[in-house]
Amino acid sequence: MQVELIEIRDHLSRFAPFDELPEETLDETARQVQVRYFKAGTPILELGDEITDLHYIRSGAVEIYRRNGELFNRLGEGDIFGQASLRRGGRVRFPAKAMEDTLIYYIPVALFDELSDNFDHFAEFVDVEGAGRLRAAVEPQGRASELMKVRVNRLISRPPVMLNAQSTIHQAAAVMTEQGVSALLITETDPDQPPLQRVVGIITDRDFRTRVVSKALPPDTPLHSIMTPDPITLQANDSVFEATLCMLRHNIHHLPILNRRRPVGLVNLADVIRYQSQNSLYLVSDIFKRQSVSDLQEMLPDVRASFVRMVEDEASAKMIGSAMSSIGRSFIQRLVELAEKELGPPPVPYSFMVLGSMARDEQLIVSDQDNALVLDDRFDPAEHDEYFLRLATFVSDGLAACGYSYCKGGIMATNQRWRQPLSVWKRYFSDWIENPNPQTLLNSNIFFDLESVSGQADYVEQLRELIATKAQHHPRFLALMARNSLNRTPPLGFFRTFVMEQDGRQRNIINIKGRGTAPLTDLIRVHALACGSTAQSSHDRLDDIAKTKLMPPESVARLRYALEFLSLARIRHQALDIQEGREPNNYIEPENVSAAERHGLKDAFQILSNAQKFLRYRYPLSAPGRSS
């Protein structure tokens, strides 16, 4: 093969969708390529002209325009264009012009069609735009994602065993023994739909040990006095994965399953384990068996192994984020239990609140701790603060020992400012929203992702309701939140090339969290606040945004694909670091990822860039009146 053809083939092999073609196909492609040179400012494709070749940019930069003359895209080395026109009648739909001196490889339409017919990956790449490619890249695959599809009613092997709340513990013990079950659902007639039985409680073998036998209660004690009232339930069409997370998150082993309001079954942790015995989430149950901080600290390798196994099982980023957040919350719950065991019961009720990625169910393996305490309004600093400072210190130090580093900004419950009564927290949020300023919001931004992990969950629920009620009616607050979210931009240069940063070893890297997932979750949060959403997860917030007319449905879908793709890229990088014995981080080197992934990163960053432009337009700082 001539030197010129070798150079063409080698260049094509570096970029999608040519990078996955067989060597002999690349050789034949190189033989049919024609090369043309365009000076800066020269038209390459004119609207309506006949087009007979796929265009591949060897060097230079090209601008693509819409029919009305508006700029549509800028492309650089390795990008292709003209495929939409080839697929739709062979007439130019998007004009193109050279921005600088540019060399183009022309690939004949007959060869283009042959490649599309013979190679699915090639066809998928050229037939869809950036968002479509991202959708294809993030579609759930593998064993773990099957749990998202399998409904929990598949695990139900028999109808639930039920008794009414007035039955006695003697009757319950007899029924459980006769039926061979480890739990009973306690029901009463639904006043709205008699004779439908409504679940009002649950009793398990463990309850008999801890609430009946240990206290020597008489056999005629009614069940309503020992049951766990208002148990957590799931619907029959929820997924096995949701059931797993629900049990792990709340540290429960029995889960009533309803068809609407009618109880249809009772699933326990053993059922899920039998269905998916290799699932790595079950280390959560081990967390609650640990008796000291040093015992919990020993679990760090297990947490990392769990993370890697989920990646190897091709779980989605959403699933991995939920699982890792559940693990993190379990560490906190156990540390709170150990702290109370050492310090005694709390002097007033409280909620241990987490913020940021853990609150959004999006935590990964590299994370610091962001938390606070919401205290009952009977809190008296002189009498009670020493207890809560010691509790916060115990939990914070324990988390640090378990791999959750201290927050560099001091957003932890050990900071007195973030250890306050509910009424003070309400004043904090009201002031941030009603009297916003850029610096204050920059420092408090993380507080708008909040979740109760232990204690009085209703305290945090009240704060979420306050935020949802007030935020949508304060356009200056939304505008400043939007402006702060624009401080971090995607790492795309003028021609969609990556803008690199330097790390300590002088490598060209991209901070995929700081320049990708973080600004994306920031802008989703702003839109969610604007539409009154109380959701915390970015995916749930996108669901709420989609219910409004705030942005077109296709824009919401693009944000979802971009978030999943960038999160998966970050996850895979961290898993590779762990497997190769490196300390995981958020930095990727584009030169070390495949050409297809580089294209995916560019597509995702472009979606983020466009979304930031819309955010600036949607929430102008000088906007008068009320936000919609």
CSV table of C-alpha atoms in Angstrom, one decimal, residues 3 48 78 86 91 96 101 158 190 197 209-210 274 276 347 367 376-377 453 509 516 555 558 572 598 624:
chain,number,residue,atom,x,y,z
A,3,VAL,CA,2.5,5.7,1.9
A,48,GLY,CA,-29.9,22.2,-2.0
A,78,GLY,CA,-12.0,13.4,12.9
A,86,LEU,CA,-27.0,11.3,2.0
A,91,ARG,CA,-29.5,17.0,-1.4
A,96,ALA,CA,-21.0,23.8,5.5
A,101,ASP,CA,-7.8,26.1,5.9
A,158,ARG,CA,-47.7,-17.1,48.3
A,190,ASP,CA,-60.4,0.4,54.7
A,197,GLN,CA,-58.1,-4.7,54.0
A,209,ARG,CA,-38.2,-11.7,70.6
A,210,THR,CA,-37.6,-8.1,71.4
A,274,ARG,CA,-32.0,-16.2,46.3
A,276,GLN,CA,-29.7,-12.5,42.8
A,347,PRO,CA,-31.7,15.3,75.0
A,367,SER,CA,-16.6,11.6,47.9
A,376,ASP,CA,-35.8,20.2,67.7
A,377,ASP,CA,-36.9,23.7,68.5
A,453,VAL,CA,-30.6,9.8,57.1
A,509,ILE,CA,-6.6,15.7,31.9
A,516,GLY,CA,-19.2,17.7,33.5
A,555,SER,CA,-34.1,18.8,25.6
A,558,ARG,CA,-30.8,15.0,26.0
A,572,ARG,CA,-15.6,3.4,34.7
A,598,ARG,CA,-14.2,10.7,23.0
A,624,PRO,CA,-38.7,41.6,36.7
